[in-house]
Coordinates of C-alpha atoms in Angstrom, one line a residue:
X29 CA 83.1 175.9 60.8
X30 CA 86.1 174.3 62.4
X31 CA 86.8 170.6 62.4
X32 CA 88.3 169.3 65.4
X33 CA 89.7 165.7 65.9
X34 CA 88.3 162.8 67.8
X35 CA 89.0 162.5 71.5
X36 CA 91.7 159.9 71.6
X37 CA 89.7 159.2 75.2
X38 CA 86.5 158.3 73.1
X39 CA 87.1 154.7 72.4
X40 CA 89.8 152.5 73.8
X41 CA 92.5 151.3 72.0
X42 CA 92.6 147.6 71.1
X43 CA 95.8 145.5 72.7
X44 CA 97.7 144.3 69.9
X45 CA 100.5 141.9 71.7
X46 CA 101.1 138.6 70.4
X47 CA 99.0 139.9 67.1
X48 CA 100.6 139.2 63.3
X49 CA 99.7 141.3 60.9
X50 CA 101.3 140.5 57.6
X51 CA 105.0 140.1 57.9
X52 CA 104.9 141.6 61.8
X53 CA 104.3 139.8 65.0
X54 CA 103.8 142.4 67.5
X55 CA 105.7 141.7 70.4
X56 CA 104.8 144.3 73.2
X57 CA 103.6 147.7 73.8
X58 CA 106.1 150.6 73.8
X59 CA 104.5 153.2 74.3
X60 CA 101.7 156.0 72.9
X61 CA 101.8 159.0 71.4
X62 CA 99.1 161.4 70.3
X63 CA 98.4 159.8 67.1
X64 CA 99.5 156.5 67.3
X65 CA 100.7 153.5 69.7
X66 CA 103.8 152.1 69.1
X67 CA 104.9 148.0 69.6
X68 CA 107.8 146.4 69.2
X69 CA 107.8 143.9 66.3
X70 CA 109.5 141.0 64.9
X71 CA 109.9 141.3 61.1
X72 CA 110.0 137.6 60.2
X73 CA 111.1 137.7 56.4
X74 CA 114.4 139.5 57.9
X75 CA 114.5 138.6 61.4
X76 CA 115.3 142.0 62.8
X77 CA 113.1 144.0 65.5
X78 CA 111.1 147.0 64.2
X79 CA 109.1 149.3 65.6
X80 CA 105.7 149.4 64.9
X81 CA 103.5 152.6 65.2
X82 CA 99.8 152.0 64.7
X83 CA 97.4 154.8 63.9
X84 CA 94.8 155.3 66.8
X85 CA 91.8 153.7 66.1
X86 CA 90.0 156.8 67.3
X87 CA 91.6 158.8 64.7
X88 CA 91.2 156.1 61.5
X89 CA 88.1 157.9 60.7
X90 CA 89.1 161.0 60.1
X91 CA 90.6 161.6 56.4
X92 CA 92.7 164.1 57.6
X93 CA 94.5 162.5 60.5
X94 CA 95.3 159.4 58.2
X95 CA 96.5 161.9 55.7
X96 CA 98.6 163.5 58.2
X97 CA 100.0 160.0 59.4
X98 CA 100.7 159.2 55.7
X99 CA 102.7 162.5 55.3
X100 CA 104.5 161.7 58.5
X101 CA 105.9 158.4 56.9
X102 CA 106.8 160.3 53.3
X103 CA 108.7 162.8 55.2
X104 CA 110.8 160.8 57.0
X105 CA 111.6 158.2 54.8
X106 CA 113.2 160.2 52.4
X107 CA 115.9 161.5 54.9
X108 CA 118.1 158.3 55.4
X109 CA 121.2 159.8 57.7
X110 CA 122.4 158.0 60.9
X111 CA 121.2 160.5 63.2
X112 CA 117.3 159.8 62.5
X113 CA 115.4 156.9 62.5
X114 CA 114.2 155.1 59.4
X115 CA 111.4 154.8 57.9
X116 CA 110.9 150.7 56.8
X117 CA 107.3 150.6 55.3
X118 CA 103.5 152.4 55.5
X119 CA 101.0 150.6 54.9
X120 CA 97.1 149.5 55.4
X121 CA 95.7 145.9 56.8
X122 CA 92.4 145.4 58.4
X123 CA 92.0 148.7 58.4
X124 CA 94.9 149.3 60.9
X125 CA 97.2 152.1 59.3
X126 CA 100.4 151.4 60.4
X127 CA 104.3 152.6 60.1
X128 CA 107.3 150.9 60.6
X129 CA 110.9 151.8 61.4
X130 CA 114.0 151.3 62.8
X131 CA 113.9 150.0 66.4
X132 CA 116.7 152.3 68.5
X133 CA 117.3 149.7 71.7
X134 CA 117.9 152.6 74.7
X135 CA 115.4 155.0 75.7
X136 CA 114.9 158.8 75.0
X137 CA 117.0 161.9 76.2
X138 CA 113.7 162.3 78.6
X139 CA 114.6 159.1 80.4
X140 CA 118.3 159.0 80.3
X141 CA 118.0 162.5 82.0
X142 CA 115.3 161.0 84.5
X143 CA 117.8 158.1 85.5
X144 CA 121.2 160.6 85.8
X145 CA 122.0 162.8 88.4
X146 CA 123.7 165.2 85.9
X147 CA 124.9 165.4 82.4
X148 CA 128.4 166.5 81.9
X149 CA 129.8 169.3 79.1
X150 CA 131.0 166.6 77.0
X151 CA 127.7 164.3 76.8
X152 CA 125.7 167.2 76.4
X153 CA 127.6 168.5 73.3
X154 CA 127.5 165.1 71.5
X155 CA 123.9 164.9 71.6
X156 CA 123.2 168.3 70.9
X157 CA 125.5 167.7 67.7
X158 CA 124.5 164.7 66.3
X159 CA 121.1 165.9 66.5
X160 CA 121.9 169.4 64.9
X161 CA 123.6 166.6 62.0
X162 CA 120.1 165.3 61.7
X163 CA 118.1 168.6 61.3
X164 CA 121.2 169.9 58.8
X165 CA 120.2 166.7 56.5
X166 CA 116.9 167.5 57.1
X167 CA 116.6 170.9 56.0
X168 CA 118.9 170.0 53.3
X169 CA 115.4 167.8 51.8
X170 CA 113.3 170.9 52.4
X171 CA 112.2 169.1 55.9
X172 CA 111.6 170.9 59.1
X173 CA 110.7 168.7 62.4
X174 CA 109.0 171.6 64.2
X175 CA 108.9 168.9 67.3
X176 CA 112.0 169.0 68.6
X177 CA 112.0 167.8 72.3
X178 CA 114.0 165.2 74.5
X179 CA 110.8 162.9 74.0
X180 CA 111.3 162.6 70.3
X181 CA 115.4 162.0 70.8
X182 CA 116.4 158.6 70.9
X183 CA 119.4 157.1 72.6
X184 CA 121.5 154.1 72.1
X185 CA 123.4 152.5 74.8
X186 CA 126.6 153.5 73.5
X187 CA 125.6 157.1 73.1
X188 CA 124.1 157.3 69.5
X189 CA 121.6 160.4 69.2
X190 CA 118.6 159.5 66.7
X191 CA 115.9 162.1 66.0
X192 CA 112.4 160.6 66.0
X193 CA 109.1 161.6 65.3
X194 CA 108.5 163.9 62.0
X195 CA 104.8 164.1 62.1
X196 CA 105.2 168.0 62.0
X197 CA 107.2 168.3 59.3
X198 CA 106.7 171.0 56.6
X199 CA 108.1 170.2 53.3
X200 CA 109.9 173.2 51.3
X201 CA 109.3 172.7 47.5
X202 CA 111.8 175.3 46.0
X203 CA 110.4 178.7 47.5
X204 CA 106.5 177.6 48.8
X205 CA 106.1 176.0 52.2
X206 CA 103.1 173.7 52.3
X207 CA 102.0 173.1 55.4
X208 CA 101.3 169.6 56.3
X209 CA 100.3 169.9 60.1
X210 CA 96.5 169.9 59.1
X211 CA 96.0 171.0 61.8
X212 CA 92.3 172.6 62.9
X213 CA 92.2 176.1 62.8
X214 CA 93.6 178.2 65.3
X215 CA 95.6 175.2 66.9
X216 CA 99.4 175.1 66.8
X217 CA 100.1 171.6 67.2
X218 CA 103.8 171.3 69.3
X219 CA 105.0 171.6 73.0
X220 CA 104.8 174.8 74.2
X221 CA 108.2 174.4 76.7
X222 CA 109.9 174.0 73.1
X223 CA 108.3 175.5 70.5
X224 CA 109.9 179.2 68.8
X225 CA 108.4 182.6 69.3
X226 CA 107.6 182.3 65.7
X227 CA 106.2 179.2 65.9
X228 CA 104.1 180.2 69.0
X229 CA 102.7 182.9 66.9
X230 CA 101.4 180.8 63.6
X231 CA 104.1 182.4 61.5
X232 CA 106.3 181.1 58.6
X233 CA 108.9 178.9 60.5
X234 CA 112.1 178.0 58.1
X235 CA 115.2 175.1 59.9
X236 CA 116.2 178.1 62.4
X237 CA 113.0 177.2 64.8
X238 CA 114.6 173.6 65.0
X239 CA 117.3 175.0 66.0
X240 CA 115.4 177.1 68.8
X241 CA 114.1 174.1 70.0
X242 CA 117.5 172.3 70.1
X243 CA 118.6 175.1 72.0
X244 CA 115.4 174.7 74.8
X245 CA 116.4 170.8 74.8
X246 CA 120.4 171.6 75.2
X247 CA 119.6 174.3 78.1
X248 CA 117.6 171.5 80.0
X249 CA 120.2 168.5 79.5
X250 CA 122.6 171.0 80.5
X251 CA 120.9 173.0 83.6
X252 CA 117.7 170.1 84.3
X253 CA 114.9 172.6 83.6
X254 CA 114.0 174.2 80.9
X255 CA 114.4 178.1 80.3
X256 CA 110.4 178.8 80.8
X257 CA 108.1 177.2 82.9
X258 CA 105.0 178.4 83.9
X259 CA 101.2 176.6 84.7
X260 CA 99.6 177.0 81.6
X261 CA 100.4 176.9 77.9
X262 CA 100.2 180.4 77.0
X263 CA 102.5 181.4 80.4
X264 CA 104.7 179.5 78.7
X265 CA 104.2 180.8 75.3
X266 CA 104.8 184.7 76.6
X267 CA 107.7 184.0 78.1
X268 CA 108.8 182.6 74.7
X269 CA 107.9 185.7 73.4
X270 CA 109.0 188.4 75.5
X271 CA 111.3 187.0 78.2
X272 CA 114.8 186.0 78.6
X273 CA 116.2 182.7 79.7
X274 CA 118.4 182.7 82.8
X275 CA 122.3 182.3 82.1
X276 CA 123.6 179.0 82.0
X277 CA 126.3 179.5 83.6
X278 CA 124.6 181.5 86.6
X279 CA 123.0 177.6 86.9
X280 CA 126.1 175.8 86.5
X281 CA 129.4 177.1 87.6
X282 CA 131.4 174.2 85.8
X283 CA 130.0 175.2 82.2
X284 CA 132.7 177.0 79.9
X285 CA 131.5 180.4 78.7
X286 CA 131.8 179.5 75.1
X287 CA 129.0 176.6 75.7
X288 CA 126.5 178.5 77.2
X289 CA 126.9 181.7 74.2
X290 CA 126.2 179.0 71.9
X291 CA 123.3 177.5 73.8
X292 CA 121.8 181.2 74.4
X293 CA 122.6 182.0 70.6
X294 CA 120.2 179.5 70.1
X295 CA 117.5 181.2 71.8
X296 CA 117.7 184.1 70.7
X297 CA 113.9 185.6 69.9
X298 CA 114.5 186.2 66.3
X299 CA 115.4 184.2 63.6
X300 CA 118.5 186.0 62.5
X301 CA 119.4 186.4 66.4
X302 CA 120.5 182.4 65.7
X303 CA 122.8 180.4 63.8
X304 CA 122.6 180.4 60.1
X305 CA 122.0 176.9 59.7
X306 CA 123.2 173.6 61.8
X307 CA 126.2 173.3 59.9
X308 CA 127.3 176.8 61.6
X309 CA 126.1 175.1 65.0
X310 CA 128.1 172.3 64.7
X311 CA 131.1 173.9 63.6
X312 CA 131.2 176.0 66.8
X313 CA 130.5 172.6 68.6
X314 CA 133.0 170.8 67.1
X315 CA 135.7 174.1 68.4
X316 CA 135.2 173.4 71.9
X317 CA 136.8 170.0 71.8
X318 CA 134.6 168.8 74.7
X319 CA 133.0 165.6 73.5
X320 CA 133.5 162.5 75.9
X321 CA 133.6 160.2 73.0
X322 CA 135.3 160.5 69.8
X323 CA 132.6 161.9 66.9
X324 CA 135.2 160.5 63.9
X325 CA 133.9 157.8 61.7
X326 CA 136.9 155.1 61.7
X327 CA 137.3 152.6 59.2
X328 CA 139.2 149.2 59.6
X329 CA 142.2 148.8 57.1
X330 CA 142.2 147.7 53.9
X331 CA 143.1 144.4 54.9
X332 CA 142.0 142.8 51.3
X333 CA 145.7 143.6 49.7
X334 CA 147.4 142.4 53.0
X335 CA 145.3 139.1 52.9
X336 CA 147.0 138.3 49.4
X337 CA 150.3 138.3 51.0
X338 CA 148.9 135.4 53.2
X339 CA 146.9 133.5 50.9
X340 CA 150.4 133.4 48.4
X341 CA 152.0 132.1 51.5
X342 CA 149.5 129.5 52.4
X343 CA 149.2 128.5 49.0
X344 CA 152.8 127.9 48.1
X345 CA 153.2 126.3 51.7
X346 CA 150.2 123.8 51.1
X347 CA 151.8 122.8 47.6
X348 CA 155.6 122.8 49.0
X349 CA 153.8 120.1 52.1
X350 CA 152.2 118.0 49.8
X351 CA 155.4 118.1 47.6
X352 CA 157.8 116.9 51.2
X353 CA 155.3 113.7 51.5
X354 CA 155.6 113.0 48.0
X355 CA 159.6 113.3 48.7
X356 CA 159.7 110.8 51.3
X357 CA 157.9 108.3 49.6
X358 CA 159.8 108.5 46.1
X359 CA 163.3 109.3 47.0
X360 CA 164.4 108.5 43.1
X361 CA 162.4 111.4 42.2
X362 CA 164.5 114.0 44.5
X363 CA 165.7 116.0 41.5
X364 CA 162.4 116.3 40.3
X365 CA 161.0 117.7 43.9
X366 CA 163.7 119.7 44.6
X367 CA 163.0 121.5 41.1
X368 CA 159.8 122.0 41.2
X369 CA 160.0 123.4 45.0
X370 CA 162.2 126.0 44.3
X371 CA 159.6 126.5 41.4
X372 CA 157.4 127.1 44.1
X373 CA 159.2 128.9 46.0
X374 CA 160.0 131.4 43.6
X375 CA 156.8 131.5 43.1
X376 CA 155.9 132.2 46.7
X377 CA 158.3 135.3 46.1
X378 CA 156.6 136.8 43.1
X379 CA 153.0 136.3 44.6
X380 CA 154.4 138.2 47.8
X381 CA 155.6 140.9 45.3
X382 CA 152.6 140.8 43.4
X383 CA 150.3 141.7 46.6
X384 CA 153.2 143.8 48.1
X385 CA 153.1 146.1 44.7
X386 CA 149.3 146.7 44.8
X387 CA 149.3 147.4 48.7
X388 CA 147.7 151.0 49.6
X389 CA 150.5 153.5 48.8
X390 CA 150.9 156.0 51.6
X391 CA 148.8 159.3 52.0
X392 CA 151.5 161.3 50.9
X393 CA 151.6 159.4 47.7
X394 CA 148.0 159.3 46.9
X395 CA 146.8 161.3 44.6
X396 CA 143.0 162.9 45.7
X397 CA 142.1 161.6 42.4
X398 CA 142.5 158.1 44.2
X399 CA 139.6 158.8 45.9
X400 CA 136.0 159.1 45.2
X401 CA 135.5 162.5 44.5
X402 CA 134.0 164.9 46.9
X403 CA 132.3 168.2 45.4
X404 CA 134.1 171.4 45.5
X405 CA 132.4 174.3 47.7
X406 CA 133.1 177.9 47.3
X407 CA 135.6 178.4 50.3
X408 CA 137.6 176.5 52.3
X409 CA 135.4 177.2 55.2
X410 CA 132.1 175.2 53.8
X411 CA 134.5 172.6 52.3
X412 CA 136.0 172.3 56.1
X413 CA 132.1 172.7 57.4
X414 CA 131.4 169.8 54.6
X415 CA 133.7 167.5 56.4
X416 CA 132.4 168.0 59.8
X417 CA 129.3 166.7 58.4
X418 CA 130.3 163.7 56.8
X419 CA 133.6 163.1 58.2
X420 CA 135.8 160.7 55.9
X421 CA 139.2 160.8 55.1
X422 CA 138.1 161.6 51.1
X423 CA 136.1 164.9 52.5
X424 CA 139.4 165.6 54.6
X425 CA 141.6 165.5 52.0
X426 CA 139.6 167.7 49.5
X427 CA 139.7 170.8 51.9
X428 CA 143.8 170.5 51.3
X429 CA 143.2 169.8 47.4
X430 CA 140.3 172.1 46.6
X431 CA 142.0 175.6 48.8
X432 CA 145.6 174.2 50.0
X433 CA 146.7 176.3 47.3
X434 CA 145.5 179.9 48.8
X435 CA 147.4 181.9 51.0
X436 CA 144.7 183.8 52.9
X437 CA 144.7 183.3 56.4
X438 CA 141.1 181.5 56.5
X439 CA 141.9 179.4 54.1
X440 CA 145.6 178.2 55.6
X441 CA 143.3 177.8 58.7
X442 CA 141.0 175.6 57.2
X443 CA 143.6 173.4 55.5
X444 CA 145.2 173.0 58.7
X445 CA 142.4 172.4 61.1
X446 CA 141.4 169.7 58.4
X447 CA 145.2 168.4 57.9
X448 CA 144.9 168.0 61.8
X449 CA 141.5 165.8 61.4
X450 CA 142.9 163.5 58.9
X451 CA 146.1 163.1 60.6
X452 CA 144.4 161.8 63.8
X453 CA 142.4 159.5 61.7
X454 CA 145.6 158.1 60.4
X455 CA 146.7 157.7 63.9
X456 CA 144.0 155.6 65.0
X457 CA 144.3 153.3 61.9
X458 CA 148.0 152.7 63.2
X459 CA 149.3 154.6 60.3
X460 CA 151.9 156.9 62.6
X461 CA 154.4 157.4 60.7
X462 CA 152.1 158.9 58.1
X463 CA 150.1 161.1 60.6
X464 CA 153.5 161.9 62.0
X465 CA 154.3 163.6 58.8
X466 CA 151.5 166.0 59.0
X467 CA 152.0 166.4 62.3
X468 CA 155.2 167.4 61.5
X469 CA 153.8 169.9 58.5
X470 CA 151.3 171.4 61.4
X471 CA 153.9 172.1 63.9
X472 CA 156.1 174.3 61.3
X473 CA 152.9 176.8 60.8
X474 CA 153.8 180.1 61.5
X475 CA 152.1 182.5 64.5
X476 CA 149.4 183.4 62.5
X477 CA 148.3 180.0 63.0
X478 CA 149.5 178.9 66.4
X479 CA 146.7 177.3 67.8
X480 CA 147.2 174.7 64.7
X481 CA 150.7 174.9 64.9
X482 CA 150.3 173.6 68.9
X483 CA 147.4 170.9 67.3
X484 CA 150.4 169.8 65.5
X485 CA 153.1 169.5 68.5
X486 CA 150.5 167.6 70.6
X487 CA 150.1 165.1 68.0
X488 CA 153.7 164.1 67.8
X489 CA 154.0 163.9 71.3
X490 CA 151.6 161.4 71.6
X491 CA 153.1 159.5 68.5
X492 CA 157.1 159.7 70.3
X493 CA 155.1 158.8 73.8
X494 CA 153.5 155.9 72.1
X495 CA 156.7 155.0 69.9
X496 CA 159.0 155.5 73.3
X497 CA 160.9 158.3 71.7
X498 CA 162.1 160.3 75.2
X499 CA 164.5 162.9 73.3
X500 CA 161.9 163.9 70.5
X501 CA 159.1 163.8 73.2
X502 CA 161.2 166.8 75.0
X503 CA 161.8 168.8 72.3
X504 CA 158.2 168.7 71.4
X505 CA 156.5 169.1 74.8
X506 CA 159.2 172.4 75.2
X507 CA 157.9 173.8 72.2
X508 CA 154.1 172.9 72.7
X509 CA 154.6 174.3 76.1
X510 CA 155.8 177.7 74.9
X511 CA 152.6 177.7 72.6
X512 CA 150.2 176.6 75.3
X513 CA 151.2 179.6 76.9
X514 CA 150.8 181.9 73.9
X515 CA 147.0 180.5 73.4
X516 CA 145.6 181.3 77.0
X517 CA 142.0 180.3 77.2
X518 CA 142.6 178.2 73.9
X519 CA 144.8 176.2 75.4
X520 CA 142.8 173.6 76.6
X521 CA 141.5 173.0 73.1
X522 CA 144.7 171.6 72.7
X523 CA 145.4 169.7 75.6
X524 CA 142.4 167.5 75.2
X525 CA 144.4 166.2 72.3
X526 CA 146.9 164.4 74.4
X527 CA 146.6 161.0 75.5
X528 CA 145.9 160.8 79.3
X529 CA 149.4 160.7 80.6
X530 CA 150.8 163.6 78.3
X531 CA 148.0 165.4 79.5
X532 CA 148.6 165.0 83.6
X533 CA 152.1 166.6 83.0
X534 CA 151.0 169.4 80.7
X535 CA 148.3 170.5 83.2
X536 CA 151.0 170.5 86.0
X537 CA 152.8 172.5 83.7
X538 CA 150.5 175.3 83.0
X539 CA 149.4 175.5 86.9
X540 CA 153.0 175.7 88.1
X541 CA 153.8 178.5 85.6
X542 CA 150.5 179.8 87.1
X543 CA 151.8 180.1 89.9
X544 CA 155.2 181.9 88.9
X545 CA 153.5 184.5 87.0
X546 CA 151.6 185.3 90.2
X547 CA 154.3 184.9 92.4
X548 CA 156.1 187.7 89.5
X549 CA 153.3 189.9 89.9
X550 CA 153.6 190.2 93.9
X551 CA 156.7 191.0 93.8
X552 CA 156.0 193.9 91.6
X553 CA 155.2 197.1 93.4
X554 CA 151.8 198.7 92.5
X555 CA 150.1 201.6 93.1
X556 CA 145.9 201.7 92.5
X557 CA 146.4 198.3 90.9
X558 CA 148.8 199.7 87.9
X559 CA 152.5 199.7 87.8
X560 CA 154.7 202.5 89.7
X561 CA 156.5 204.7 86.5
X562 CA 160.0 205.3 87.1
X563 CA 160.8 208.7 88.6
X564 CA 161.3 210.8 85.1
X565 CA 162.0 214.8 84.3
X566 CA 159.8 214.9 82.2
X567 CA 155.9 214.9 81.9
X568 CA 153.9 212.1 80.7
X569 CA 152.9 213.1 76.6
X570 CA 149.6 214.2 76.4
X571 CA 147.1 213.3 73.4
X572 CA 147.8 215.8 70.7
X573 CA 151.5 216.9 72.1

């Protein structure tokens, strides 16, 4: 016999505004979901605003659904990564069964697509990333959302994707899945517009039908419908099953190729069809250099060391003050001043030398070993993918210590492209003469590496544009020009690199020599679209002369 849940219809929920229940006062309504309504809350012990998610009072009574709710709360709380929201607490008071965490101040992908007229390349690939981030640490814990929709994606008004909303989840422990949707026979609980053929069908799901569902969410930010739309749920389903989605770019003219493959390789109807795993995902996201804003985590200075050098200034100078007013009232004890000020002063120098000597070294004279160690991987590749993931200067650097070493081409490539990373870090901390260095490194790559070799022109051009240095900034922008050329479609990769103005005149650039080659090709004659040969004696060699 099957056991089906209460009608959430059947009784109405109580209105819990203004209501304290233990260290919460519930401030308003939010919004409701299909297990649970959800306030926001001031906690008073911390004075922060929560979110409070209460379990329907329809569904208190049935062991299962509290179960469930419970489950919900112990999968996501043991994922703590920036891209999903926290789990705070779970607990029970007069008999309301409640959860609370992190309160995300914005709205959902739903309504920031409701209130846009369009979503550009670049926003679209930021939240598509930092949400494929999320589901990587996810199904790093053995977690898989199985939800994944622009409901349950939470925005932050400067752009900050957080997934929501793991009541789905199935937790992997070692090689057995155990399935914690408890749901009634029969019933797949998820949104059909999102869910994965496999999913559709009740079968084993593993992190791959996330990303399927990513890949529904990133067609519809991208093209404002999703791939499949139909009147009822199993319309939708087949065409889940057995159609395939429209082109992307056949929707949107604007799109680059390489975006919509990668949205498309999402969808693809079986498992394997799809990307590996997120980290693959981002990696490819991370190539096409569209992001509007920059995805690097920056740190401020170290500004502890430099503080010294102040505080042994101020010091001295507070001392050397008092010591003046002392002077002017006891002239006979001049000698005496005057001794122990230069005493001071001398002082003054040593503490300046002091702080001076245990000032950061620069990068090129750290030693990794400086740093908190980051774990080796088993190529260059995943210790490059490992970056992406949590990028720090630390997980920079260990790509060039672990595999700068190698000379295979995919590992040289990796180095670089992480060289490149760190180097614009230390650009933005104002360290440019050390990023000019590796800049410097970058731009003497060979042609097997070009496209890092051109990564590495661009950043010294913006260092001599900033620094005003005209006669380097022409020698470089010749060179990165000649490159530019070389790369072709991969060019633009690289011009995205280049602060605003630099990136004006390279564009003029490339459209003027545009137009030279196809002034060069007019003026060719032609014949059936190839080349005329020159008149010759002899017959053209056939295959096997």
């Amino acid at each position: 016999m099957n056991e089906t849940f209460p009608s959430p219809a059947s009784r109405r929920e109580p209105d819990l505004n203004g209501q304290q229940l233990g260290d919460y006062q519930l401030l308003r309504r939010l919004g409701s979901g299909a297990m649970a309504e959800v306030y926001l809350a001031r906690q008073v012990s911390l004075d922060r605003n929560v979110a409070f998610k209460v379990l329907k009072s329809s569904l208190t009574r049935d062991e299962k659904c509290v179960r469930r709710f419970q489950q919900e709360a112990r999968a996501a709380a043991s994922l703590v990564h920036g891209n999903i929201v926290q789990i705070y607490e779970v607990g029970c008071l007069r008999d309301c069964h409640y959860l609370v965490q992190e309160y995300v101040a914005g709205g959902t992908v739903r309504q920031w697509l409701a209130g846009s007229s369009g979503c550009s390349a670049g926003k679209a690939v930021a939240v598509v990333r930092q949400v494929a981030a999320a589901l990587e640490c996810a199904s790093q814990h053995g977690v898989i959302h199985r939800d994944i929709k622009p409901e349950n994606i939470l925005l932050t008004k400067n752009g900050e994707a957080k997934v929501a909303d793991f009541g789905l989840a199935r937790l992997a422990i070692g090689e057995q899945m155990v399935d914690l949707k408890l749901t009634q026979q029969g019933l797949t609980l998820g949104t059909p517009l999102y869910m994965s053929p496999e999913q559709i069908q009740g079968g084993q799901v593993d992190p791959r039908s996330d990303l399927y569902s990513l890949g529904v969410t990133a067609y519809e930010i991208l093209a404002g419908t999703t791939p499949f739309a139909g009147e009822t749920a199993l319309n939708v389903a087949v065409q889940h099953l057995h159609e395939e989605a429209a082109r992307l770019e056949t929707l949107r003219a604007d799109l680059p190729r390489s975006l919509c493959d990668i949205v498309h390789k999402l969808l693809g109807k079986k498992p394997d069809e799809r990307y590996e795993s997120a980290t693959e995902l981002i990696y490819d996201l991370h190539g096409l250099g569209l992001e509007d804003s920059d995805s690097q985590w920056h740190f401020a200075e170290n500004a502890t060391d430099y503080r010294a050098l102040d505080n042994a200034r101020l010091d001295a100078t507070q001392k050397l003050d008092a010591l003046m007013k002392v002077e002017s009232t006891d002239r006979p004890n001049r000698r005496m001043v005057s001794v122990v000020g230069w005493g001071l002063i001398c002082g003054t120098i040593l503490g300046t030398a002091s702080a001076y000597l245990r000032m950061p070294r620069s990068i090129l004279e750290v030693s990794y070993a400086d740093h908190p160690r980051v774990e080796k991987k088993k190529s260059a590749r995943l210790q490059y993918l490992h970056a992406l993931l949590e990028p720090s200067q630390p997980s920079w650097e260990a790509v060039a210590h672990y595999f700068g070493g190698e000379r295979q081409t995919e590992s040289r490539q990796y180095v670089s492209k992480a060289n490149a990373e760190l180097a614009h870090i230390l650009f933005d901390q104002g360290r440019a003469l050390e990023a000019l260095s590796l800049y410097r490194q970058l731009a003497d790559l060979g042609e097997d590496l070009i496209e890092q070799r051109a990564l590495g022109l661009a950043g010294m051009a913006n260092i001599h544009q900033a620094r005003g240095n005209r006669n380097e900034l022409s020698v470089t922008l010749v060179r990165l020009t000649a490159d530019l050329e070389k790369l072709g479609g991969r060019a633009q990769g690289v011009i995205r690199v280049l602060d605003s103005p630099l990136r004006e005149r390279m564009s003029r650039v490339q459209n003027e020599q545009r137009l030279q080659a196809g002034r060069r090709r007019s003026q060719n004659p032609r014949r059936g679209g190839k080349l005329r040969r020159k008149s010759s004696r002899f017959p053209p060699r056939r295959d096997g002369d």
